């Protein structure tokens, strides 16, 4: 396990608000220097000033629109070349309000670029360099909707299922490399994401809404414990282990040279 330690740099996408900004505060408190990525430079600068003053760490900004290939490449290139970076937090993400039938091509394209393509290419860049260094960690922010696609809108849920699947595969591909992978599955968390996507938290029972500080603190405890999948709300982690075991038990029967008897 890679315990978080001092004098290393964390690159955090989506650092201008919500979960990403909270990771920035927590990692600065742990002594990390930071490279903060988002579009809103003014908000990043306010956060950077706060963290440099309160924690004496070095904070740099990388303004990027992760819908744009050139900007994804700009951040990936930083991950490939800056040997001080040992932690990537892939937090930038957007949600969509509405069903698949209501999807428009522009907002769907934006979501896929940010939630899938940017996260994938940044993970790839970090994985290559961290593996060569023999140390590093990648934290991907997924969602519990990846486990409940029947209960949430199709495109966002599917994007988060991709994040879970990618992270599980990365964990296997990078085993023995010294690179730690964690995927965090938040439930409903009080941030701007709902208003940004035209939704609201107002209809959601307060008992289902976690405060962002609690979410990130729990996620970092899961990271410290070396968890691959962290579900901050789930009281009994044995339930997740049981689901994983049940899924893996299908493995011997998922590819045969004949269809199953019921299809004869
Ligand atoms: P948020 O407060 O809306 O933060 C989203 C972040 O993503 C912002 O920093 C935003 O920065 C950045 N971002 C959005 N579009 C971007 C773009 N085109 N290029 C670069 N950065 C962009 O929402 P949040 O809840 O903290 O979301 C963080 C992650 O948590 C997302 O991946 C989300 O899917 C996941 N999540 C959230 C919840 C929840 O209930 N809140 C639950 C499960 C998972 P700029 O606008 O400055 O670019």
Short mmCIF file of C-alpha atoms and ligand atoms in Angstrom, two decimals:
data_model
loop_
_atom_site.label_atom_id
_atom_site.label_comp_id
_atom_site.label_asym_id
_atom_site.label_seq_id
_atom_site.Cartn_x
_atom_site.Cartn_y
_atom_site.Cartn_z
CA UNK A 1 0.00 0.00 0.00
CA UNK A 2 1.11 3.55 -0.75
CA UNK A 3 0.50 5.56 2.40
CA UNK A 4 -0.01 9.22 1.58
CA UNK A 5 3.16 11.01 2.52
CA UNK A 6 4.86 14.38 2.54
CA UNK A 7 6.57 16.48 -0.14
CA UNK A 8 4.92 14.80 -3.06
CA UNK A 9 2.56 16.43 -5.50
CA UNK A 10 -1.05 15.47 -6.15
CA UNK A 11 -2.76 16.44 -9.38
CA UNK A 12 -6.51 16.85 -8.78
CA UNK A 13 -8.99 17.36 -11.62
CA UNK A 14 -12.29 19.05 -10.80
CA UNK A 15 -10.54 20.88 -7.98
CA UNK A 16 -12.51 24.12 -8.24
CA UNK A 17 -15.53 22.86 -6.26
CA UNK A 18 -17.21 20.05 -4.36
CA UNK A 19 -15.40 16.76 -3.90
CA UNK A 20 -12.25 17.84 -5.78
CA UNK A 21 -11.83 21.04 -3.74
CA UNK A 22 -12.27 18.99 -0.57
CA UNK A 23 -9.56 16.52 -1.68
CA UNK A 24 -7.33 19.56 -2.25
CA UNK A 25 -7.93 20.78 1.33
CA UNK A 26 -7.37 17.35 2.87
CA UNK A 27 -4.26 16.55 0.83
CA UNK A 28 -2.76 19.97 1.58
CA UNK A 29 -3.35 19.29 5.28
CA UNK A 30 -1.38 16.04 4.81
CA UNK A 31 1.55 18.03 3.39
CA UNK A 32 0.98 17.40 -0.31
CA UNK A 33 1.95 20.02 -2.86
CA UNK A 34 -0.87 20.38 -5.35
CA UNK A 35 -1.52 20.87 -9.03
CA UNK A 36 -5.17 21.91 -9.35
CA UNK A 37 -7.04 21.36 -12.62
CA UNK A 38 -10.41 22.83 -13.70
CA UNK A 39 -11.76 25.51 -16.03
CA UNK A 40 -12.54 28.21 -13.48
CA UNK A 41 -9.18 29.81 -12.82
CA UNK A 42 -10.53 32.44 -10.40
CA UNK A 43 -11.99 29.77 -8.10
CA UNK A 44 -8.81 27.69 -8.30
CA UNK A 45 -6.76 30.76 -7.36
CA UNK A 46 -8.90 31.49 -4.28
CA UNK A 47 -8.48 27.86 -3.15
CA UNK A 48 -4.74 27.91 -3.88
CA UNK A 49 -4.27 31.08 -1.80
CA UNK A 50 -6.21 29.52 1.09
CA UNK A 51 -4.16 26.31 1.01
CA UNK A 52 -0.77 28.02 0.66
CA UNK A 53 -1.62 30.29 3.61
CA UNK A 54 -3.10 27.59 5.85
CA UNK A 55 -0.73 24.71 5.10
CA UNK A 56 2.44 26.23 3.63
CA UNK A 57 2.33 23.88 0.65
CA UNK A 58 3.09 24.74 -2.96
CA UNK A 59 -0.04 25.00 -5.11
CA UNK A 60 0.00 25.44 -8.87
CA UNK A 61 -2.90 25.79 -11.28
CA UNK A 62 -3.47 24.15 -14.62
CA UNK A 63 -6.54 25.59 -16.29
CA UNK A 64 -8.03 23.03 -18.63
CA UNK A 65 -11.35 22.24 -20.27
CA UNK A 66 -11.43 18.45 -20.17
CA UNK A 67 -13.99 18.35 -22.97
CA UNK A 68 -11.20 19.40 -25.32
CA UNK A 69 -8.66 16.88 -26.63
CA UNK A 70 -5.88 19.48 -26.58
CA UNK A 71 -6.52 20.26 -22.92
CA UNK A 72 -6.71 16.57 -21.96
CA UNK A 73 -3.36 16.15 -23.66
CA UNK A 74 -1.96 19.21 -21.83
CA UNK A 75 -2.79 17.61 -18.46
CA UNK A 76 -1.62 14.15 -19.59
CA UNK A 77 1.67 15.64 -20.72
CA UNK A 78 2.14 17.20 -17.28
CA UNK A 79 1.55 13.78 -15.72
CA UNK A 80 4.10 12.22 -18.06
CA UNK A 81 6.80 14.82 -17.46
CA UNK A 82 6.52 16.05 -13.87
CA UNK A 83 8.28 13.51 -11.69
CA UNK A 84 7.10 15.19 -8.49
CA UNK A 85 3.52 14.06 -9.15
CA UNK A 86 2.84 10.78 -7.36
CA UNK A 87 -0.94 10.97 -6.91
CA UNK A 88 -3.67 11.57 -9.49
CA UNK A 89 -7.21 12.25 -8.30
CA UNK A 90 -9.60 11.97 -11.25
CA UNK A 91 -12.53 13.90 -9.85
CA UNK A 92 -13.80 16.16 -12.65
CA UNK A 93 -17.21 14.97 -13.74
CA UNK A 94 -20.59 16.13 -14.91
CA UNK A 95 -24.09 14.69 -14.57
CA UNK A 96 -27.06 14.84 -16.89
CA UNK A 97 -30.66 15.38 -16.00
CA UNK A 98 -33.19 13.39 -18.02
CA UNK A 99 -33.57 10.06 -19.74
CA UNK A 100 -31.76 8.58 -22.73
CA UNK A 101 -34.70 9.62 -24.91
CA UNK A 102 -34.15 13.25 -23.88
CA UNK A 103 -30.39 13.21 -24.48
CA UNK A 104 -28.95 15.86 -26.77
CA UNK A 105 -25.72 15.29 -28.62
CA UNK A 106 -23.79 18.24 -27.16
CA UNK A 107 -24.34 17.51 -23.47
CA UNK A 108 -23.91 13.77 -24.04
CA UNK A 109 -20.63 14.41 -25.86
CA UNK A 110 -19.43 16.66 -23.03
CA UNK A 111 -20.23 14.03 -20.43
CA UNK A 112 -18.46 11.28 -22.35
CA UNK A 113 -15.38 13.45 -22.91
CA UNK A 114 -15.05 14.45 -19.25
CA UNK A 115 -16.30 11.38 -17.38
CA UNK A 116 -14.73 8.77 -19.70
CA UNK A 117 -12.13 10.04 -22.15
CA UNK A 118 -10.30 12.51 -19.89
CA UNK A 119 -10.30 10.10 -16.94
CA UNK A 120 -9.01 7.31 -19.18
CA UNK A 121 -6.20 9.26 -20.81
CA UNK A 122 -5.05 10.83 -17.55
CA UNK A 123 -5.12 7.42 -15.84
CA UNK A 124 -3.07 5.99 -18.70
CA UNK A 125 -0.46 8.76 -18.56
CA UNK A 126 -0.15 8.46 -14.78
CA UNK A 127 -0.05 4.65 -14.84
CA UNK A 128 2.85 4.60 -17.30
CA UNK A 129 5.03 7.02 -15.34
CA UNK A 130 4.09 5.80 -11.87
CA UNK A 131 4.88 2.21 -12.97
CA UNK A 132 8.31 3.28 -14.21
CA UNK A 133 8.90 5.02 -10.87
CA UNK A 134 7.62 1.95 -9.01
CA UNK A 135 5.31 4.06 -6.88
CA UNK A 136 2.25 6.29 -7.09
CA UNK A 137 -1.50 6.17 -6.76
CA UNK A 138 -4.58 6.91 -8.83
CA UNK A 139 -7.93 7.71 -7.21
CA UNK A 140 -10.93 7.64 -9.55
CA UNK A 141 -14.24 9.10 -8.45
CA UNK A 142 -17.04 6.81 -9.62
CA UNK A 143 -20.52 6.62 -8.12
CA UNK A 144 -22.89 4.17 -6.44
CA UNK A 145 -25.15 4.60 -9.48
CA UNK A 146 -22.75 2.20 -11.23
CA UNK A 147 -24.34 -0.45 -8.96
CA UNK A 148 -27.92 0.80 -9.44
CA UNK A 149 -28.35 1.64 -13.14
CA UNK A 150 -32.08 0.87 -12.80
CA UNK A 151 -32.51 3.81 -10.42
CA UNK A 152 -30.74 6.66 -12.17
CA UNK A 153 -30.40 8.14 -15.62
CA UNK A 154 -28.80 5.92 -18.22
CA UNK A 155 -25.90 7.93 -19.57
CA UNK A 156 -24.48 9.11 -16.25
CA UNK A 157 -24.90 5.65 -14.64
CA UNK A 158 -23.20 3.97 -17.58
CA UNK A 159 -20.33 6.46 -17.45
CA UNK A 160 -19.76 5.62 -13.80
CA UNK A 161 -19.97 1.86 -14.52
CA UNK A 162 -17.12 2.48 -16.95
CA UNK A 163 -15.09 4.17 -14.19
CA UNK A 164 -15.62 1.20 -11.87
CA UNK A 165 -14.74 -1.34 -14.57
CA UNK A 166 -11.68 0.59 -15.74
CA UNK A 167 -10.41 0.89 -12.18
CA UNK A 168 -10.88 -2.82 -11.47
CA UNK A 169 -8.96 -3.69 -14.64
CA UNK A 170 -6.23 -1.15 -13.87
CA UNK A 171 -5.80 -2.67 -10.43
CA UNK A 172 -5.03 -6.04 -12.05
CA UNK A 173 -2.89 -4.63 -14.88
CA UNK A 174 -0.80 -2.65 -12.38
CA UNK A 175 -0.46 -5.30 -9.69
CA UNK A 176 3.15 -5.64 -8.61
CA UNK A 177 4.06 -2.25 -10.11
CA UNK A 178 3.88 -0.32 -6.84
CA UNK A 179 0.94 1.72 -8.13
CA UNK A 180 -2.14 1.82 -5.92
CA UNK A 181 -5.60 2.14 -7.48
CA UNK A 182 -8.72 3.22 -5.64
CA UNK A 183 -12.18 3.86 -7.03
CA UNK A 184 -14.53 5.77 -4.74
CA UNK A 185 -18.30 5.28 -5.12
CA UNK A 186 -20.03 8.24 -3.45
CA UNK A 187 -23.77 8.21 -2.89
CA UNK A 188 -25.61 11.51 -2.99
CA UNK A 189 -23.19 14.17 -1.78
CA UNK A 190 -23.98 17.84 -1.22
CA UNK A 191 -22.13 19.65 -4.04
CA UNK A 192 -22.96 21.86 -7.00
CA UNK A 193 -23.30 18.95 -9.42
CA UNK A 194 -27.09 18.79 -9.13
CA UNK A 195 -27.69 22.47 -9.87
CA UNK A 196 -25.10 22.39 -12.66
CA UNK A 197 -27.02 19.61 -14.42
CA UNK A 198 -30.39 21.32 -13.98
CA UNK A 199 -31.44 19.13 -11.05
CA UNK A 200 -31.81 19.73 -7.33
CA UNK A 201 -31.12 18.07 -4.00
CA UNK A 202 -34.46 19.31 -2.66
CA UNK A 203 -36.39 16.13 -3.51
CA UNK A 204 -33.82 13.78 -1.96
CA UNK A 205 -34.39 12.68 1.66
CA UNK A 206 -31.76 14.34 3.88
CA UNK A 207 -30.90 10.92 5.33
CA UNK A 208 -29.47 10.03 1.90
CA UNK A 209 -27.30 13.13 1.47
CA UNK A 210 -23.72 13.04 2.77
CA UNK A 211 -21.73 16.20 3.48
CA UNK A 212 -18.71 16.49 1.21
CA UNK A 213 -16.20 16.68 4.10
CA UNK A 214 -17.49 13.36 5.50
CA UNK A 215 -17.36 11.78 2.05
CA UNK A 216 -13.75 12.72 1.36
CA UNK A 217 -12.56 11.88 4.89
CA UNK A 218 -14.10 8.40 4.58
CA UNK A 219 -12.66 7.94 1.08
CA UNK A 220 -9.17 8.83 2.30
CA UNK A 221 -9.50 6.38 5.19
CA UNK A 222 -10.38 3.72 2.61
CA UNK A 223 -7.32 4.78 0.61
CA UNK A 224 -5.10 4.52 3.69
CA UNK A 225 -6.49 1.02 4.25
CA UNK A 226 -5.53 0.06 0.69
CA UNK A 227 -9.09 -0.51 -0.51
CA UNK A 228 -9.64 -0.90 -4.24
CA UNK A 229 -13.34 -0.03 -4.06
CA UNK A 230 -14.51 2.38 -1.38
CA UNK A 231 -18.24 2.86 -0.80
CA UNK A 232 -18.37 5.43 1.99
CA UNK A 233 -22.07 4.91 2.81
CA UNK A 234 -22.08 1.12 2.92
CA UNK A 235 -22.20 -0.01 6.59
CA UNK A 236 -21.09 -3.62 5.99
CA UNK A 237 -18.22 -4.04 3.54
CA UNK A 238 -18.84 -7.82 3.57
CA UNK A 239 -21.87 -7.14 1.35
CA UNK A 240 -19.58 -5.69 -1.32
CA UNK A 241 -17.18 -8.63 -0.95
CA UNK A 242 -20.09 -11.07 -1.33
CA UNK A 243 -21.25 -9.35 -4.52
CA UNK A 244 -17.72 -9.49 -5.93
CA UNK A 245 -17.42 -13.19 -5.05
CA UNK A 246 -20.79 -13.96 -6.65
CA UNK A 247 -19.74 -12.17 -9.84
CA UNK A 248 -16.39 -13.95 -10.02
CA UNK A 249 -18.13 -17.30 -9.51
CA UNK A 250 -19.68 -16.80 -12.97
CA UNK A 251 -16.19 -16.79 -14.53
CA UNK A 252 -15.80 -20.51 -15.39
CA UNK A 253 -19.13 -20.46 -17.25
CA UNK A 254 -18.97 -17.20 -19.17
CA UNK A 255 -17.31 -18.59 -22.28
CA UNK A 256 -18.05 -22.10 -23.60
CA UNK A 257 -18.02 -23.56 -27.10
CA UNK A 258 -21.75 -24.39 -26.89
CA UNK A 259 -24.79 -22.32 -25.88
CA UNK A 260 -26.38 -23.23 -22.56
CA UNK A 261 -29.03 -25.99 -22.63
CA UNK A 262 -31.92 -23.52 -22.30
CA UNK A 263 -31.03 -22.07 -25.73
CA UNK A 264 -31.05 -25.41 -27.57
P1 LIG B 1 -19.09 19.72 -8.70
O1 LIG B 1 -19.06 20.47 -7.42
O2 LIG B 1 -20.01 20.17 -9.77
O3 LIG B 1 -17.59 19.65 -9.26
C1 LIG B 1 -17.31 19.25 -10.57
C2 LIG B 1 -15.88 19.63 -10.90
O4 LIG B 1 -15.60 19.20 -12.22
C3 LIG B 1 -15.65 21.12 -10.84
O5 LIG B 1 -14.40 21.40 -10.24
C4 LIG B 1 -15.62 21.54 -12.30
O6 LIG B 1 -14.74 22.64 -12.47
C5 LIG B 1 -15.04 20.28 -12.94
N1 LIG B 1 -15.41 20.24 -14.34
C6 LIG B 1 -16.67 20.20 -14.88
N2 LIG B 1 -16.58 20.26 -16.22
C7 LIG B 1 -15.27 20.37 -16.53
C8 LIG B 1 -14.55 20.52 -17.75
N3 LIG B 1 -15.18 20.58 -18.95
N4 LIG B 1 -13.20 20.60 -17.71
C9 LIG B 1 -12.55 20.56 -16.52
N5 LIG B 1 -13.18 20.44 -15.34
C10 LIG B 1 -14.52 20.35 -15.35
O7 LIG B 1 -19.47 18.20 -8.46
P2 LIG B 1 -18.91 17.06 -7.50
O8 LIG B 1 -20.11 16.43 -6.89
O9 LIG B 1 -17.83 17.56 -6.62
O10 LIG B 1 -18.34 16.05 -8.58
C11 LIG B 1 -17.05 15.49 -8.50
C12 LIG B 1 -17.13 14.05 -8.97
O11 LIG B 1 -17.91 13.31 -8.05
C13 LIG B 1 -17.79 13.85 -10.34
O12 LIG B 1 -17.04 12.91 -11.06
C14 LIG B 1 -19.14 13.28 -9.99
O13 LIG B 1 -19.67 12.49 -11.02
C15 LIG B 1 -18.80 12.48 -8.75
N6 LIG B 1 -19.95 12.14 -7.89
C16 LIG B 1 -20.67 13.11 -7.29
C17 LIG B 1 -21.75 12.75 -6.50
C18 LIG B 1 -22.60 13.77 -5.80
O14 LIG B 1 -23.69 13.41 -5.31
N7 LIG B 1 -22.16 15.01 -5.69
C19 LIG B 1 -22.09 11.39 -6.33
C20 LIG B 1 -21.33 10.44 -6.96
C21 LIG B 1 -20.24 10.81 -7.74
P3 LIG B 1 -14.95 23.87 -13.51
O15 LIG B 1 -16.41 24.13 -13.63
O16 LIG B 1 -14.16 24.98 -12.86
O17 LIG B 1 -14.31 23.42 -14.77
#
